[in-house]
JSON list of C-alpha atoms in Angstrom, two decimals:
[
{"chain": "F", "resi": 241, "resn": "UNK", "atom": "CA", "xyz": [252.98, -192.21, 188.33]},
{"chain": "F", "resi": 242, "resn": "UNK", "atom": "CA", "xyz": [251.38, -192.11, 184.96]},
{"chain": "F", "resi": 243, "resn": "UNK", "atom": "CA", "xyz": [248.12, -190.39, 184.57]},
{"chain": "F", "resi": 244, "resn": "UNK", "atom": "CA", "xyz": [246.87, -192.44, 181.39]},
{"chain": "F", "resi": 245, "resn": "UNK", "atom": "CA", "xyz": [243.61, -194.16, 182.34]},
{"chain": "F", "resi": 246, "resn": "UNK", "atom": "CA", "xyz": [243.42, -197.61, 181.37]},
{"chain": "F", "resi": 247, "resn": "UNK", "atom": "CA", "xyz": [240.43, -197.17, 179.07]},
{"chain": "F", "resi": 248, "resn": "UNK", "atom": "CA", "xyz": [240.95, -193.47, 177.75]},
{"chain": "F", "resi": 249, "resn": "UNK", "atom": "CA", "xyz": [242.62, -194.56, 174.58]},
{"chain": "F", "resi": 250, "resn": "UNK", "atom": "CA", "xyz": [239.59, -196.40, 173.79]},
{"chain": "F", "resi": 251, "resn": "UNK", "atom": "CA", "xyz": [237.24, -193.81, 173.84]},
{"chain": "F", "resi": 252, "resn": "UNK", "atom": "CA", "xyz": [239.69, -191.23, 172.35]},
{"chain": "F", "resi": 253, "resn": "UNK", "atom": "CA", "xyz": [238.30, -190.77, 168.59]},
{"chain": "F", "resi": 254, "resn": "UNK", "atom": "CA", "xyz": [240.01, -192.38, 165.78]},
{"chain": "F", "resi": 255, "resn": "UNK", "atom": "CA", "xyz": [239.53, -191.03, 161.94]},
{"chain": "F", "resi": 256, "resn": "UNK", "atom": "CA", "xyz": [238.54, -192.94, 159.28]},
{"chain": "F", "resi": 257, "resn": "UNK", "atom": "CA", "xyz": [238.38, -191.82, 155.97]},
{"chain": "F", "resi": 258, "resn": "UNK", "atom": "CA", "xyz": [236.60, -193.92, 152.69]},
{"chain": "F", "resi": 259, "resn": "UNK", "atom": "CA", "xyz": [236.01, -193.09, 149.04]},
{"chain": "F", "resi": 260, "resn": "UNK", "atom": "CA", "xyz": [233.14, -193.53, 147.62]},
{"chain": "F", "resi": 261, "resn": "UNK", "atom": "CA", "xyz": [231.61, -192.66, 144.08]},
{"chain": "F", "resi": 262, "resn": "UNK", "atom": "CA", "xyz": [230.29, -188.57, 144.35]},
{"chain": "F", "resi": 263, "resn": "UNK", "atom": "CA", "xyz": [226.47, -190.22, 143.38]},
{"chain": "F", "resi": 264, "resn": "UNK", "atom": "CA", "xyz": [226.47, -192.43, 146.61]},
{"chain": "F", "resi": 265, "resn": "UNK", "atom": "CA", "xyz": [227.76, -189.96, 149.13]},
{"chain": "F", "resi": 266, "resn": "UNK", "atom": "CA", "xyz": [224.88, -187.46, 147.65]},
{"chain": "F", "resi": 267, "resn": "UNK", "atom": "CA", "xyz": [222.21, -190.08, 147.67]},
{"chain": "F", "resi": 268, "resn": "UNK", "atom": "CA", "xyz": [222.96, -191.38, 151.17]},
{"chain": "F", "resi": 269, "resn": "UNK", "atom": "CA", "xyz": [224.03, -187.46, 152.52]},
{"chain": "F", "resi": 270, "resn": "UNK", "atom": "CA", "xyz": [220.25, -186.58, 152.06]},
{"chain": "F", "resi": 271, "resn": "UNK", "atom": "CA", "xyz": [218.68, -189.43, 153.18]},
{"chain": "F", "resi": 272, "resn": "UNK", "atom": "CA", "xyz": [220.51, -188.91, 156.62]},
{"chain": "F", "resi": 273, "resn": "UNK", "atom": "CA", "xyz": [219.78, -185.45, 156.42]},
{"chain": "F", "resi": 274, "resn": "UNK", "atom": "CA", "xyz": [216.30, -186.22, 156.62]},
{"chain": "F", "resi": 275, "resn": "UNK", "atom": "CA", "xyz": [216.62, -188.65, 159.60]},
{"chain": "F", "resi": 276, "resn": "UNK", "atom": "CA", "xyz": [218.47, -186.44, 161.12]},
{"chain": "F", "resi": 277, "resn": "UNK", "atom": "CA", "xyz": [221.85, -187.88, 161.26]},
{"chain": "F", "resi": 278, "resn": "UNK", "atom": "CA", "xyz": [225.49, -186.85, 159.67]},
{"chain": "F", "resi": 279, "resn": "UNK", "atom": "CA", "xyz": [227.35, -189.03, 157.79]},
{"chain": "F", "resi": 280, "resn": "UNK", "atom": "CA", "xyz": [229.77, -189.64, 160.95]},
{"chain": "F", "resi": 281, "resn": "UNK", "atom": "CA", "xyz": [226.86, -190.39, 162.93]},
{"chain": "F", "resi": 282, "resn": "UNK", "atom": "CA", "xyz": [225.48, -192.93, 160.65]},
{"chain": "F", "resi": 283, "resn": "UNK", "atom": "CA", "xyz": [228.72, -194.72, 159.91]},
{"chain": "F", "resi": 284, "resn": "UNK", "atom": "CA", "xyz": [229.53, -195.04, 163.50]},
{"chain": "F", "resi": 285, "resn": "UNK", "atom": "CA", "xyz": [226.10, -196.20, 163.95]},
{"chain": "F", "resi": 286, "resn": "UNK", "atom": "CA", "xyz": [227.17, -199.15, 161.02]},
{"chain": "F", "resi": 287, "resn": "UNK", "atom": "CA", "xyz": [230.19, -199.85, 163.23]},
{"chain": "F", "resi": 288, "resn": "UNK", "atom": "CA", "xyz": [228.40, -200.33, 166.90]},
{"chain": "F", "resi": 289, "resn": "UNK", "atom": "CA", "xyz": [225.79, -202.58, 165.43]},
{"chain": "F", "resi": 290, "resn": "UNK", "atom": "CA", "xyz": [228.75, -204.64, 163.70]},
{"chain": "F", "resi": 291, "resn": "UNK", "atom": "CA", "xyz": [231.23, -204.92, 166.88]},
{"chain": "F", "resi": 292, "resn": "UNK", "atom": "CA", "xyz": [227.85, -205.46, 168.93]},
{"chain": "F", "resi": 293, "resn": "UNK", "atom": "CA", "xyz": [226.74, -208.62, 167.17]},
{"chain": "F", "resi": 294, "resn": "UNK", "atom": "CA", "xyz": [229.71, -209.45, 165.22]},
{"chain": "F", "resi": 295, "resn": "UNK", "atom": "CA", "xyz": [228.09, -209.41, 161.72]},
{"chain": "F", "resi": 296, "resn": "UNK", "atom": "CA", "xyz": [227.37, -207.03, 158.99]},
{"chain": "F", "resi": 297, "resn": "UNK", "atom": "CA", "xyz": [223.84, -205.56, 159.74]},
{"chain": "F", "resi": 298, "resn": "UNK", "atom": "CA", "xyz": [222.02, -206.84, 156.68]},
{"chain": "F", "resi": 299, "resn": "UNK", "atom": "CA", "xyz": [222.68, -209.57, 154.27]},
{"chain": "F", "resi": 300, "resn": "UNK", "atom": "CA", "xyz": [225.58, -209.44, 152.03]},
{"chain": "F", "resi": 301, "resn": "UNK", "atom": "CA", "xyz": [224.43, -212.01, 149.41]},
{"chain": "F", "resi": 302, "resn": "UNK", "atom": "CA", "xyz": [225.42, -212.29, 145.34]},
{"chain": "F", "resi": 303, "resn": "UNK", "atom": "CA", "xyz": [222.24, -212.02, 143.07]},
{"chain": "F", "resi": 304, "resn": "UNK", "atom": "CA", "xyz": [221.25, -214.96, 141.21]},
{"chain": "F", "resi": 305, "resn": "UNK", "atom": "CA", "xyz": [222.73, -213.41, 138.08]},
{"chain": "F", "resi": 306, "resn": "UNK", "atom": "CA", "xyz": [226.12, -212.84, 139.82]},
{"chain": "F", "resi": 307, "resn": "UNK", "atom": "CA", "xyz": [226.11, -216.34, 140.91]},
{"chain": "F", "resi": 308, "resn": "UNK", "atom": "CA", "xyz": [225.18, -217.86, 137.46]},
{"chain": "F", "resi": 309, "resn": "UNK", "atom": "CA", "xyz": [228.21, -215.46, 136.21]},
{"chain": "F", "resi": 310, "resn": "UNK", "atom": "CA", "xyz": [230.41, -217.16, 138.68]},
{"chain": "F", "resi": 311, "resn": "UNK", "atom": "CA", "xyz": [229.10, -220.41, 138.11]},
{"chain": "F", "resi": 312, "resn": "UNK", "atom": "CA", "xyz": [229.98, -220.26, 133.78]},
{"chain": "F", "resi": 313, "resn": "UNK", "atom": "CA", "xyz": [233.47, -218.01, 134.66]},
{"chain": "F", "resi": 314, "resn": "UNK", "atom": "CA", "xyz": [234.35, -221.39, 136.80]},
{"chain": "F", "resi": 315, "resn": "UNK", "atom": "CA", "xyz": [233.24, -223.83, 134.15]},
{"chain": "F", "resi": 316, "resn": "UNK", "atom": "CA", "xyz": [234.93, -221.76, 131.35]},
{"chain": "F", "resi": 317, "resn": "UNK", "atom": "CA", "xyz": [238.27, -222.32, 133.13]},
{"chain": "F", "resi": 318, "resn": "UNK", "atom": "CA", "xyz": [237.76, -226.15, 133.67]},
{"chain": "F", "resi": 319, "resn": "UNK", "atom": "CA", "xyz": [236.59, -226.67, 129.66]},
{"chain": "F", "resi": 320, "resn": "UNK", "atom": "CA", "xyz": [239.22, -228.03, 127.43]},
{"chain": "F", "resi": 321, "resn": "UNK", "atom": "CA", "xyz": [238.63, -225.56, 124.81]},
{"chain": "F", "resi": 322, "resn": "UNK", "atom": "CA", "xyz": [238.35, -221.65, 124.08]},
{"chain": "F", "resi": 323, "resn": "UNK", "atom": "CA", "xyz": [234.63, -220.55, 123.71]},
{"chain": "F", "resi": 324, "resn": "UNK", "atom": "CA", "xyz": [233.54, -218.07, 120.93]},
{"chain": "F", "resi": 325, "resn": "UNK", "atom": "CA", "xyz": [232.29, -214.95, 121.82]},
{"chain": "F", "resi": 326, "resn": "UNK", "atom": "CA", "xyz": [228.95, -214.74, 121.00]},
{"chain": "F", "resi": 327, "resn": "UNK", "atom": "CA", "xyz": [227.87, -211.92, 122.11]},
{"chain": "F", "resi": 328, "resn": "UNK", "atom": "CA", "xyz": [228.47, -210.04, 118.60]},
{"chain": "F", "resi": 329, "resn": "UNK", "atom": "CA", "xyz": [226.56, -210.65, 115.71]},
{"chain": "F", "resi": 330, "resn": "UNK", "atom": "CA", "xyz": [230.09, -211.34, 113.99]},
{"chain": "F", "resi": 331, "resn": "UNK", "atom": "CA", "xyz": [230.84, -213.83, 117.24]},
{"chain": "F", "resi": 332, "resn": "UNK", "atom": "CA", "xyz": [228.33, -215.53, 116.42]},
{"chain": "F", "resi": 333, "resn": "UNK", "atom": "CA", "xyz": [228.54, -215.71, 112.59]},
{"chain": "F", "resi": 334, "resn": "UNK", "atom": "CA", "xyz": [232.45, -217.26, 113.11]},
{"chain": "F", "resi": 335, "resn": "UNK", "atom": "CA", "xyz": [230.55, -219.85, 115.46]},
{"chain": "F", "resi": 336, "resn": "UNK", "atom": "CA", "xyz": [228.00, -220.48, 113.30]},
{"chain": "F", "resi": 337, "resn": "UNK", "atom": "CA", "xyz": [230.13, -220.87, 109.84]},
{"chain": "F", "resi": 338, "resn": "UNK", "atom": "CA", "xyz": [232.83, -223.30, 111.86]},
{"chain": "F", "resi": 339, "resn": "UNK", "atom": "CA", "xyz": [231.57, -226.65, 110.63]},
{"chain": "F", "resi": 340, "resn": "UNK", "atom": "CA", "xyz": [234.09, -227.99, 114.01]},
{"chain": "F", "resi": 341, "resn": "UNK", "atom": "CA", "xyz": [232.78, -225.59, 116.58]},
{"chain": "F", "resi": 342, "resn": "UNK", "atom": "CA", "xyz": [229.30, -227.47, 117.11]},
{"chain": "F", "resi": 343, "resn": "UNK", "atom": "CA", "xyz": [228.89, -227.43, 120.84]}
]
């Protein structure tokens, strides 16, 4: 007769380790510090919200910038030709001194 319980190996604890920059794990350690909580705590916190409503628990959305940057990367890959790099003064002086490059 075997004396594993059905639901023990769901409530046995599982480790999961991240990496994250030194700067965030400082930032966020003493801001759960102050509520209180460790860094386990407050992940597994993250994780019960997500599994209980099967979502991330805030929105995950791109800025405006990042979308315009997705937005040009696309439509750079769909023109026909290369486009100059003007983000250089000397970009821009090639671009502007190319009597054929007047888009």
């Amino acid at each position: 007769m075997s004396t594993n319980r059905p639901h023990e190996s769901a409530t046995k604890p599982q480790k999961i380790q991240v990496t994250v920059e030194r700067s965030l794990a400082d930032k966020t350690e003493a801001i759960f510090s102050q509520l209180g909580l460790s860094p386990s705590t407050a992940i597994t916190m993250f994780l019960k919200q997500v599994a209980a409503t099967g979502s991330i628990p805030f929105p995950v959305t791109l800025t405006e910038r990042q979308k315009a940057a997705l937005n040009l990367q696309a439509a750079l890959k769909q023109a026909d030709r290369p486009v100059n790099d003007l983000s250089t003064p000397e970009g821009y002086q090639r671009w502007d001194e190319d009597a054929n490059d007047d888009y």
